Coordinates of C-alpha atoms and ligand atoms in Angstrom, one line a residue:
Chain A
M1 CA -67.6 -118.4 -4.6
A2 CA -64.1 -119.9 -4.3
T3 CA -61.6 -117.2 -5.1
P4 CA -59.9 -117.7 -8.7
R5 CA -56.3 -117.6 -8.8
K6 CA -54.6 -114.6 -10.3
V7 CA -54.1 -114.3 -14.0
C8 CA -51.7 -112.0 -16.0
V9 CA -51.5 -111.0 -19.3
I10 CA -47.8 -111.5 -20.7
G11 CA -48.0 -110.7 -24.4
A12 CA -49.9 -109.3 -27.4
G13 CA -49.8 -109.0 -31.0
L14 CA -51.8 -107.9 -34.1
T15 CA -51.6 -107.9 -37.9
L16 CA -52.4 -105.0 -40.2
F17 CA -56.0 -104.4 -40.5
R18 CA -56.8 -103.9 -44.2
R19 CA -59.8 -104.0 -46.5
R20 CA -58.4 -107.2 -48.1
M21 CA -55.4 -109.1 -47.0
L22 CA -53.6 -111.7 -49.0
E23 CA -53.3 -113.8 -45.9
T24 CA -56.0 -116.2 -45.2
G25 CA -57.6 -116.5 -41.8
K26 CA -55.1 -119.2 -40.6
E27 CA -52.3 -117.0 -41.7
L28 CA -53.6 -113.9 -40.1
S29 CA -54.1 -115.7 -36.9
F30 CA -50.6 -117.2 -37.1
E31 CA -49.1 -113.7 -37.5
A32 CA -50.9 -112.4 -34.4
V33 CA -50.3 -115.4 -32.3
R34 CA -46.4 -115.6 -33.4
M35 CA -46.1 -111.9 -32.5
A36 CA -47.9 -112.3 -29.0
L37 CA -45.5 -115.2 -28.2
D38 CA -42.5 -113.1 -29.2
S39 CA -43.8 -110.2 -27.3
A40 CA -44.0 -112.7 -24.2
G41 CA -40.6 -114.2 -24.9
I42 CA -42.3 -117.8 -25.1
E43 CA -42.8 -120.5 -27.5
R44 CA -45.9 -122.6 -28.5
K45 CA -44.5 -125.5 -26.4
D46 CA -44.9 -123.4 -23.2
V47 CA -48.7 -122.9 -24.2
D48 CA -51.1 -125.6 -22.8
T49 CA -54.5 -124.3 -24.0
V50 CA -55.8 -122.0 -26.7
V51 CA -59.1 -120.1 -27.3
S52 CA -60.0 -118.7 -30.6
G53 CA -62.6 -116.1 -31.1
S54 CA -64.3 -115.1 -34.5
A55 CA -67.6 -113.7 -35.5
P56 CA -70.2 -115.0 -38.1
D57 CA -68.8 -117.8 -40.5
A58 CA -70.7 -116.0 -43.4
F59 CA -67.8 -113.5 -43.7
D60 CA -64.8 -115.9 -44.1
G61 CA -67.3 -118.2 -46.2
V62 CA -66.0 -121.0 -44.2
H63 CA -68.3 -122.9 -41.8
M64 CA -66.8 -124.2 -38.5
K65 CA -64.4 -121.3 -38.5
G66 CA -62.9 -122.7 -35.1
E67 CA -61.8 -125.9 -36.7
Y68 CA -60.6 -123.9 -39.8
L69 CA -58.4 -121.6 -37.7
L70 CA -56.8 -124.0 -35.4
D71 CA -53.4 -124.7 -36.7
G72 CA -52.9 -120.9 -37.3
S73 CA -54.0 -120.4 -33.6
G74 CA -51.4 -122.6 -32.3
A75 CA -54.0 -125.1 -31.0
Y76 CA -52.5 -128.3 -32.7
R77 CA -53.0 -131.1 -30.1
R78 CA -54.0 -128.8 -27.5
P79 CA -57.2 -128.4 -25.4
Y80 CA -58.9 -125.8 -27.8
S81 CA -62.3 -124.1 -28.2
R82 CA -64.0 -121.4 -30.4
V83 CA -66.2 -118.7 -28.6
F84 CA -68.6 -116.5 -30.3
V85 CA -70.7 -113.7 -29.0
G86 CA -70.9 -111.6 -32.2
G87 CA -69.1 -108.2 -32.2
A88 CA -68.3 -108.7 -28.5
T89 CA -66.3 -111.8 -29.1
G90 CA -62.9 -110.0 -29.2
V91 CA -63.2 -109.0 -25.5
Y92 CA -64.9 -112.1 -24.6
T93 CA -62.0 -114.4 -25.9
P94 CA -59.5 -113.3 -23.4
E95 CA -62.2 -113.9 -20.7
A96 CA -62.6 -117.4 -21.9
A97 CA -58.8 -117.7 -21.6
W98 CA -59.0 -116.2 -18.2
W99 CA -61.4 -119.0 -16.9
H100 CA -58.8 -121.5 -18.3
V101 CA -56.0 -120.1 -16.2
A102 CA -58.1 -118.8 -13.1
S103 CA -59.5 -122.3 -12.7
G104 CA -56.2 -123.9 -12.5
M105 CA -56.7 -126.0 -15.5
S106 CA -54.0 -124.2 -17.6
E107 CA -50.8 -122.2 -17.0
V108 CA -50.5 -120.5 -20.2
C109 CA -53.5 -119.7 -22.7
I110 CA -53.3 -118.3 -26.1
A111 CA -56.4 -115.9 -26.8
V112 CA -56.7 -115.2 -30.6
A113 CA -59.3 -113.4 -32.4
E114 CA -59.7 -113.5 -36.3
E115 CA -61.8 -112.1 -38.9
K116 CA -61.6 -112.1 -42.7
M117 CA -64.5 -110.3 -44.0
S118 CA -63.4 -109.4 -47.6
P119 CA -64.4 -112.8 -49.1
L120 CA -68.0 -112.1 -49.0
Q121 CA -69.4 -110.5 -52.2
P122 CA -70.5 -107.8 -53.2
H123 CA -69.9 -106.5 -49.5
P124 CA -69.3 -108.0 -46.2
A125 CA -72.5 -106.3 -44.8
Y126 CA -74.5 -109.0 -47.0
A127 CA -73.6 -111.4 -44.1
F128 CA -75.9 -109.6 -41.6
W129 CA -79.0 -110.6 -43.7
S130 CA -78.6 -114.0 -42.0
I131 CA -78.9 -112.5 -38.5
F132 CA -82.3 -111.1 -38.6
D133 CA -85.6 -112.8 -37.7
H134 CA -86.9 -114.5 -40.8
D135 CA -90.6 -113.7 -40.0
Y136 CA -90.5 -110.3 -38.6
E137 CA -87.5 -108.3 -40.1
R138 CA -86.0 -109.8 -43.1
Q139 CA -89.1 -109.2 -45.4
L140 CA -88.8 -105.5 -45.0
G141 CA -85.1 -105.9 -46.3
T142 CA -83.8 -104.9 -42.9
T143 CA -80.2 -104.0 -42.6
L144 CA -77.9 -103.5 -39.7
L145 CA -77.5 -99.9 -40.6
W146 CA -81.4 -99.5 -40.1
I147 CA -81.2 -100.8 -36.7
F148 CA -78.2 -98.7 -35.7
A149 CA -80.0 -95.7 -37.1
L150 CA -83.0 -96.3 -35.0
E151 CA -80.9 -96.8 -31.9
M152 CA -78.8 -93.7 -32.7
R153 CA -81.8 -91.6 -33.5
R154 CA -83.5 -92.9 -30.1
Y155 CA -80.3 -92.0 -28.2
M156 CA -80.2 -88.5 -29.8
A157 CA -83.9 -87.8 -29.1
V158 CA -83.9 -88.7 -25.3
H159 CA -80.9 -86.6 -24.5
G160 CA -81.4 -83.9 -27.3
I161 CA -77.9 -84.7 -28.7
K162 CA -76.9 -83.2 -32.1
E163 CA -75.2 -85.1 -35.0
E164 CA -72.3 -82.6 -34.8
E165 CA -71.6 -83.6 -31.3
I166 CA -71.4 -87.3 -32.2
A167 CA -69.2 -86.6 -35.2
Q168 CA -66.4 -85.3 -32.8
V169 CA -65.9 -89.0 -32.0
A170 CA -64.9 -90.0 -35.4
V171 CA -62.8 -86.9 -35.8
K172 CA -60.8 -87.8 -32.6
N173 CA -60.5 -91.6 -33.3
K174 CA -59.4 -91.2 -36.9
K175 CA -56.8 -88.8 -35.8
N176 CA -55.6 -91.1 -33.0
A177 CA -55.3 -93.8 -35.6
M178 CA -52.6 -91.8 -37.4
D179 CA -50.2 -93.1 -34.8
H180 CA -51.2 -96.7 -35.2
P181 CA -49.0 -98.8 -37.3
C182 CA -51.8 -101.3 -38.2
A183 CA -54.6 -98.7 -39.1
Q184 CA -56.6 -99.0 -42.0
L185 CA -58.4 -95.5 -42.1
P186 CA -56.4 -93.0 -40.1
A187 CA -57.3 -89.6 -41.1
N188 CA -57.2 -85.9 -40.2
I189 CA -60.8 -84.7 -40.7
T190 CA -63.1 -82.2 -39.3
V191 CA -66.7 -82.4 -37.9
E192 CA -67.8 -80.7 -41.1
D193 CA -66.3 -83.5 -43.2
V194 CA -68.2 -86.0 -41.3
M195 CA -71.5 -83.9 -41.7
K196 CA -70.9 -83.6 -45.3
S197 CA -70.1 -87.2 -46.0
E198 CA -72.3 -89.5 -47.9
P199 CA -75.7 -90.1 -46.1
M200 CA -76.2 -93.9 -45.6
V201 CA -79.2 -94.5 -43.4
W202 CA -80.4 -91.1 -41.8
P203 CA -78.8 -89.9 -39.5
V204 CA -75.9 -92.2 -40.2
K205 CA -73.2 -90.9 -42.5
R206 CA -70.2 -92.6 -44.3
L207 CA -67.6 -91.2 -41.6
D208 CA -69.7 -92.1 -38.6
V209 CA -69.1 -95.7 -39.5
S210 CA -66.0 -98.1 -39.3
P211 CA -65.0 -100.0 -42.1
P212 CA -65.1 -103.8 -42.8
S213 CA -61.6 -105.3 -42.7
D214 CA -59.3 -108.4 -42.7
G215 CA -57.1 -108.8 -39.4
A216 CA -56.2 -110.8 -36.4
A217 CA -55.0 -109.9 -32.9
A218 CA -54.0 -112.0 -29.9
V219 CA -53.0 -111.8 -26.2
I220 CA -51.5 -114.5 -23.9
L221 CA -52.7 -115.2 -20.6
A222 CA -50.6 -117.1 -17.8
S223 CA -50.7 -117.8 -14.2
E224 CA -49.1 -115.3 -11.8
A225 CA -46.4 -117.8 -11.1
F226 CA -45.5 -118.1 -14.7
A227 CA -45.8 -114.3 -15.5
K228 CA -43.3 -113.7 -12.5
K229 CA -40.6 -115.8 -14.2
L230 CA -40.8 -113.3 -17.2
T231 CA -41.3 -110.0 -15.3
K232 CA -41.4 -108.5 -11.9
E233 CA -44.2 -106.2 -12.6
P234 CA -46.8 -108.2 -14.7
V235 CA -50.2 -107.0 -15.9
Y236 CA -53.0 -108.6 -14.0
V237 CA -56.4 -109.4 -15.2
A238 CA -58.5 -107.4 -12.7
G239 CA -61.9 -107.9 -13.9
C240 CA -64.2 -109.7 -16.3
G241 CA -67.8 -109.0 -17.1
W242 CA -70.4 -110.0 -19.7
N243 CA -74.0 -109.7 -20.2
I244 CA -76.7 -110.2 -22.7
D245 CA -80.2 -108.6 -23.3
S246 CA -83.2 -110.0 -24.8
T247 CA -83.2 -111.9 -28.2
Y248 CA -85.9 -109.4 -29.2
W249 CA -84.2 -106.0 -29.7
T250 CA -87.5 -104.4 -30.1
D251 CA -88.2 -105.1 -26.4
R252 CA -85.3 -102.9 -25.3
D253 CA -85.2 -99.3 -24.7
L254 CA -82.6 -98.4 -27.3
Y255 CA -81.5 -95.2 -25.7
Y256 CA -79.3 -97.0 -22.8
P257 CA -77.4 -100.2 -22.9
Q258 CA -78.7 -101.7 -19.5
Y259 CA -76.8 -105.1 -20.3
L260 CA -73.6 -103.2 -20.6
E261 CA -74.2 -101.6 -17.3
N262 CA -74.6 -105.1 -15.9
A263 CA -71.4 -106.5 -17.5
G264 CA -69.4 -103.3 -16.3
K265 CA -70.7 -103.9 -12.6
M266 CA -69.7 -107.6 -12.9
A267 CA -66.3 -106.6 -13.8
Y268 CA -66.0 -103.5 -11.5
K269 CA -67.0 -105.6 -8.6
M270 CA -64.3 -108.3 -9.3
A271 CA -61.8 -105.4 -9.8
G272 CA -62.8 -103.8 -6.4
I273 CA -63.7 -100.7 -8.4
S274 CA -66.5 -98.4 -6.8
N275 CA -66.0 -95.3 -8.9
P276 CA -65.1 -96.2 -12.5
R277 CA -65.0 -92.5 -13.6
K278 CA -62.1 -92.0 -11.0
E279 CA -60.5 -95.5 -11.1
I280 CA -60.3 -96.3 -14.7
D281 CA -57.3 -94.4 -16.2
V282 CA -57.8 -95.2 -19.9
A283 CA -60.6 -97.1 -21.8
E284 CA -61.0 -98.8 -25.2
V285 CA -64.7 -98.9 -25.7
Y286 CA -66.5 -100.4 -28.8
D287 CA -66.8 -97.8 -31.4
P288 CA -68.1 -99.3 -34.7
F289 CA -70.2 -96.2 -35.0
D290 CA -69.3 -92.9 -33.4
Y291 CA -72.4 -92.8 -31.3
K292 CA -71.6 -96.1 -29.9
E293 CA -68.5 -94.7 -28.2
L294 CA -70.9 -92.3 -26.3
H295 CA -73.5 -95.0 -25.6
H296 CA -70.9 -97.1 -24.1
M297 CA -69.2 -94.7 -21.9
E298 CA -72.5 -94.1 -20.4
G299 CA -73.3 -97.7 -20.0
L300 CA -69.9 -98.2 -18.3
Q301 CA -70.5 -95.5 -15.9
L302 CA -67.6 -93.6 -17.2
A303 CA -70.1 -90.8 -18.0
K304 CA -73.6 -90.1 -16.6
K305 CA -76.5 -90.7 -19.1
G306 CA -76.4 -88.2 -21.9
E307 CA -73.1 -86.7 -20.6
A308 CA -70.6 -88.4 -22.9
P309 CA -70.9 -85.9 -25.7
K310 CA -70.2 -83.1 -23.3
L311 CA -67.0 -84.8 -22.0
T312 CA -65.9 -85.2 -25.7
T313 CA -66.5 -81.7 -26.5
R314 CA -64.4 -80.6 -23.5
G315 CA -61.6 -82.8 -24.7
I316 CA -61.6 -84.9 -21.7
T317 CA -61.6 -88.1 -23.9
Q318 CA -58.6 -87.1 -26.0
R319 CA -55.2 -88.9 -25.5
N320 CA -54.0 -86.0 -23.3
G321 CA -57.3 -85.7 -21.4
E322 CA -58.3 -86.8 -18.1
L323 CA -60.1 -90.0 -19.3
P324 CA -58.5 -90.9 -22.5
I325 CA -61.0 -93.0 -24.7
N326 CA -59.8 -95.1 -27.6
P327 CA -56.3 -93.7 -27.7
S328 CA -55.6 -96.6 -30.4
G329 CA -57.9 -94.7 -32.9
G330 CA -60.5 -97.5 -32.2
L331 CA -62.7 -99.3 -35.0
L332 CA -63.4 -96.0 -36.6
G333 CA -59.6 -95.3 -37.3
V334 CA -57.8 -98.7 -37.0
G335 CA -60.6 -100.8 -38.7
N336 CA -63.1 -103.2 -37.9
P337 CA -62.4 -106.9 -38.4
I338 CA -65.1 -107.7 -36.0
A339 CA -63.5 -110.1 -33.4
A340 CA -60.1 -109.0 -33.9
A341 CA -61.2 -105.4 -33.5
G342 CA -62.1 -106.2 -30.0
M343 CA -58.9 -107.9 -29.3
M344 CA -57.1 -105.1 -30.8
K345 CA -58.5 -103.0 -27.9
V346 CA -57.3 -105.5 -25.3
C347 CA -53.9 -105.3 -26.8
E348 CA -53.9 -101.5 -26.8
I349 CA -54.7 -101.5 -23.1
Y350 CA -51.8 -103.9 -22.5
F351 CA -49.6 -101.7 -24.5
Q352 CA -50.7 -98.6 -22.5
L353 CA -50.2 -100.4 -19.4
T354 CA -46.7 -101.6 -20.2
G355 CA -45.6 -98.1 -21.6
Q356 CA -45.4 -99.9 -25.2
A357 CA -47.8 -97.6 -26.9
G358 CA -45.4 -95.3 -28.5
K359 CA -46.7 -92.2 -30.1
R360 CA -50.2 -93.4 -28.8
Q361 CA -49.3 -93.5 -25.0
V362 CA -51.7 -91.3 -23.0
K363 CA -50.4 -88.5 -21.1
R364 CA -51.6 -89.4 -17.7
E365 CA -50.1 -92.3 -15.7
V366 CA -52.1 -95.5 -16.2
H367 CA -52.5 -98.3 -13.6
T368 CA -56.0 -99.5 -14.5
G369 CA -57.4 -99.8 -18.1
L370 CA -60.5 -101.2 -19.5
A371 CA -61.4 -102.7 -23.0
Q372 CA -65.1 -103.4 -23.9
A373 CA -66.9 -104.8 -26.9
W374 CA -70.4 -105.1 -28.0
G375 CA -72.3 -107.5 -30.2
D376 CA -74.8 -110.2 -31.1
L377 CA -77.8 -108.3 -31.9
M378 CA -77.1 -104.9 -30.2
Q379 CA -77.4 -106.8 -26.9
Y380 CA -74.2 -108.3 -25.7
S381 CA -71.3 -106.7 -23.8
S382 CA -68.0 -107.9 -22.7
V383 CA -65.8 -105.9 -20.2
F384 CA -62.1 -106.8 -19.6
I385 CA -60.1 -104.9 -16.9
M386 CA -56.4 -105.1 -16.5
R387 CA -54.2 -103.5 -14.0
R388 CA -50.4 -102.8 -13.4
R389 CA -49.5 -102.7 -9.7
Chain B
M1 CA -45.3 -106.0 -42.1
E2 CA -47.0 -104.5 -45.3
K3 CA -46.5 -106.7 -48.0
I4 CA -49.5 -105.8 -50.2
T5 CA -49.8 -102.3 -51.4
S6 CA -53.0 -102.5 -53.6
E7 CA -55.7 -104.8 -52.5
T8 CA -56.8 -105.0 -56.1
K9 CA -53.7 -107.0 -57.0
I10 CA -54.5 -109.8 -54.8
G11 CA -55.5 -113.0 -56.5
V12 CA -58.8 -114.5 -55.5
V13 CA -60.6 -117.7 -56.1
K14 CA -64.3 -117.3 -56.9
D15 CA -67.0 -119.4 -55.5
H16 CA -70.8 -119.4 -54.8
I17 CA -72.3 -121.4 -52.1
P18 CA -76.1 -122.2 -52.9
L19 CA -78.1 -122.6 -49.9
K20 CA -81.8 -122.5 -49.6
Y21 CA -84.0 -122.5 -46.3
N22 CA -87.6 -123.2 -45.3
Y23 CA -88.2 -121.4 -41.9
T24 CA -91.1 -122.3 -39.6
A25 CA -92.8 -119.3 -37.9
G26 CA -93.1 -121.3 -34.8
V27 CA -96.0 -122.0 -32.6
A28 CA -96.7 -118.5 -31.5
G29 CA -95.6 -116.9 -34.7
D30 CA -97.9 -119.1 -36.9
R31 CA -100.9 -118.3 -34.8
F32 CA -100.0 -114.6 -34.8
L33 CA -99.5 -114.6 -38.6
Q34 CA -102.7 -116.3 -39.2
L35 CA -104.6 -113.7 -36.9
L36 CA -102.8 -111.1 -38.8
K37 CA -104.2 -112.6 -42.0
Q38 CA -107.7 -111.8 -40.6
G39 CA -106.7 -108.3 -39.8
K40 CA -106.2 -109.0 -36.1
L41 CA -103.3 -107.9 -34.0
Q42 CA -102.7 -109.8 -30.8
A43 CA -100.1 -110.1 -28.1
S44 CA -99.5 -113.2 -25.8
Q45 CA -99.8 -112.3 -22.2
C46 CA -97.7 -113.7 -19.0
T47 CA -100.5 -114.3 -16.3
Q48 CA -97.6 -114.4 -13.8
C49 CA -96.1 -111.0 -14.5
H50 CA -98.8 -109.5 -16.6
K51 CA -96.5 -108.6 -19.5
L52 CA -98.0 -108.5 -23.0
Y53 CA -95.5 -109.7 -25.7
L54 CA -95.5 -108.6 -29.2
P55 CA -94.6 -110.5 -31.6
P56 CA -96.1 -113.1 -29.3
K57 CA -94.2 -115.7 -27.6
I58 CA -95.0 -119.0 -26.1
F59 CA -92.9 -118.3 -23.0
C60 CA -92.1 -115.4 -20.8
K61 CA -88.4 -114.6 -21.0
D62 CA -88.4 -113.2 -17.4
C63 CA -90.5 -115.5 -15.1
F64 CA -90.0 -118.3 -17.7
S65 CA -93.7 -119.6 -17.5
Q66 CA -95.6 -120.9 -20.7
L67 CA -97.9 -118.3 -22.1
N68 CA -101.5 -119.5 -23.3
E69 CA -103.3 -116.2 -23.0
W70 CA -103.7 -114.0 -26.0
K71 CA -105.1 -110.3 -25.9
D72 CA -106.1 -108.0 -28.7
V73 CA -103.6 -105.1 -28.8
A74 CA -105.5 -101.7 -28.6
E75 CA -105.4 -100.0 -31.8
D76 CA -104.9 -96.6 -30.3
S77 CA -101.9 -97.8 -28.3
A78 CA -99.4 -97.7 -31.2
Y79 CA -96.8 -95.0 -31.5
V80 CA -93.4 -94.4 -33.3
Y81 CA -90.7 -95.2 -31.0
S82 CA -87.9 -94.4 -33.3
F83 CA -87.7 -94.0 -37.1
T84 CA -85.2 -93.5 -40.0
S85 CA -85.2 -93.1 -43.7
V86 CA -83.7 -95.5 -46.1
K87 CA -82.9 -95.8 -49.6
K88 CA -82.7 -99.3 -51.0
E89 CA -80.8 -100.1 -54.3
E90 CA -84.2 -99.8 -56.2
G91 CA -87.3 -97.7 -55.5
P92 CA -87.8 -94.4 -53.6
R93 CA -86.6 -93.4 -50.2
E94 CA -88.8 -95.0 -47.5
L95 CA -89.6 -94.2 -43.9
I96 CA -89.0 -97.1 -41.5
A97 CA -90.1 -97.0 -38.0
L98 CA -90.0 -99.2 -34.8
V99 CA -93.6 -99.0 -33.6
K100 CA -94.3 -99.7 -30.0
F101 CA -97.7 -100.2 -28.3
D102 CA -98.5 -98.7 -24.8
G103 CA -98.2 -101.5 -22.1
V104 CA -96.8 -104.1 -24.5
E105 CA -93.3 -105.4 -24.5
G106 CA -91.7 -105.5 -27.9
G107 CA -92.9 -103.7 -31.1
L108 CA -93.1 -104.1 -34.8
L109 CA -90.8 -102.8 -37.5
G110 CA -92.6 -101.4 -40.4
R111 CA -93.1 -98.8 -43.1
L112 CA -94.4 -95.5 -42.2
K113 CA -96.8 -93.9 -44.6
S114 CA -95.1 -90.4 -45.6
S115 CA -97.2 -87.3 -45.4
R116 CA -96.4 -83.7 -45.8
E117 CA -95.8 -83.6 -42.1
E118 CA -92.4 -84.8 -40.8
P119 CA -92.7 -87.8 -38.6
R120 CA -92.0 -87.3 -34.7
M121 CA -90.8 -89.6 -32.0
G122 CA -93.8 -90.6 -29.9
M123 CA -96.2 -89.9 -32.8
K124 CA -99.6 -91.8 -32.7
V125 CA -100.0 -94.3 -35.5
R126 CA -102.2 -97.1 -36.6
P127 CA -101.5 -100.3 -38.7
V128 CA -103.1 -100.4 -42.2
F129 CA -103.7 -103.8 -43.5
K130 CA -103.6 -105.0 -47.1
Q131 CA -106.8 -105.8 -48.8
K132 CA -108.1 -109.1 -47.6
S133 CA -107.5 -110.9 -50.7
E134 CA -104.1 -109.8 -51.0
R135 CA -102.9 -111.0 -47.5
T136 CA -100.6 -113.8 -47.2
G137 CA -100.1 -114.5 -43.5
E138 CA -96.8 -112.6 -43.3
L139 CA -95.9 -109.5 -41.4
S140 CA -96.2 -107.6 -44.6
D141 CA -99.8 -108.0 -44.5
I142 CA -99.6 -104.6 -42.4
E143 CA -98.8 -102.6 -45.6
Y144 CA -97.8 -99.6 -43.3
F145 CA -98.4 -97.5 -40.2
E146 CA -100.2 -94.2 -40.8
K147 CA -100.5 -91.1 -38.5
V148 CA -103.6 -90.7 -36.6
N149 CA -105.1 -87.8 -34.5
Y150 CA -107.0 -89.0 -31.6
Ligands
ZN1 ZN1 -93.6 -113.7 -16.7

């Protein structure tokens, strides 16, 4: 394989995440991209390509969302495309932008992710009706929550994990979100609060779950030569990985995300990482549900199988811990506008690497950070690693 | 950056997009559902890598060969792989299980018949079909799965 050229991240921006925003999807995209351009200190005229990422069209209620969002994404009369891998879209979008620049086809590429979930009535979750198999799943009235409950249950059963151990993740992330200016559901809660919250689909309770949201987030990628005109110490894209499991979720062993292990290995290989647990300084892993943070830490080899709850109990994943996980507050605290939520994680790692995370800045020194998202039907993972020299 | 303090004060334009669909069950799905109507549970088999697929497929996702062989799924091979308890807007709380079958790739999502005993992971179950006259050639021809003691 020819060696791709080095790519840097030069700016990041995001909007508020809220249950309903007045701004349309185009306007949200504009605000995120405008902030990212300002953060990089460049203008749209400096940008030569754009990639937009957004999850199912059914949320916004506008088909061909890529086309719909283009002006607000900064793509007017530029090479442009929309990418879509369900919930994993937010971290996959900067990977698609990376191809643009790494291949030499582009000098500066905007990667923007948008989701406006609030239009769908009576609840955004209704969009998920349309993702299940029409012959084998929809008849029963299958919802996404059922599937996650089956997966959570399987993960708990294989390792003997208690609901209380999983609830610690919601407590940590909602607390971390109190320092995030865009956060929708920051809160100071206890494990008991999570345990006592409204049961949804056993064992999933209200506070185990992230909220649907409106929002957008963006990063700007550029060639090393371009980035060095802006700063002496740019942040580099160190690794990209993506992988998918079978369409048939019933074929998989739900206790462990093998597809994520594969995506992680792909990214680690590119980044020259042989021991992720030691070499990753901070990680934003996808946490639409609290158990998913643990599941994903294990798939990423940041914890051994079944070990992530123990690391959480020992405080290792706290912001001042040895391996801070989701210092932003994650989806559980900041909110879950699907594609934008993944991109929010990429932004957070950029802020952590450049010392711009303010109160959220982790205690340990950070050189290498990882963002990960998960999607399609519980089967896709995208992994994006950034490094500051 | 915060301009809106109350989301309920945001003006909205209401709309409804009516869309209807007629899905086909597919080559494998159609045969599988017709067999189900006869009270038979069959999986398709890959003769290259000896995998049995349920629901059946016409291709092997791994070696990518075309599948033409079908085999009965042994009735005593079914077990509860994972389960949950759900409450829909209407009706009582229901037990939903992902049922897998020994030696078979895949599984079926279905209702679990409640009993005084709590369900367990790995519990042996069997499919119970609807009365012949009530079957429609849909997955719901399996009314539920029930615990068995072999
Ligand atoms: Zn095969």
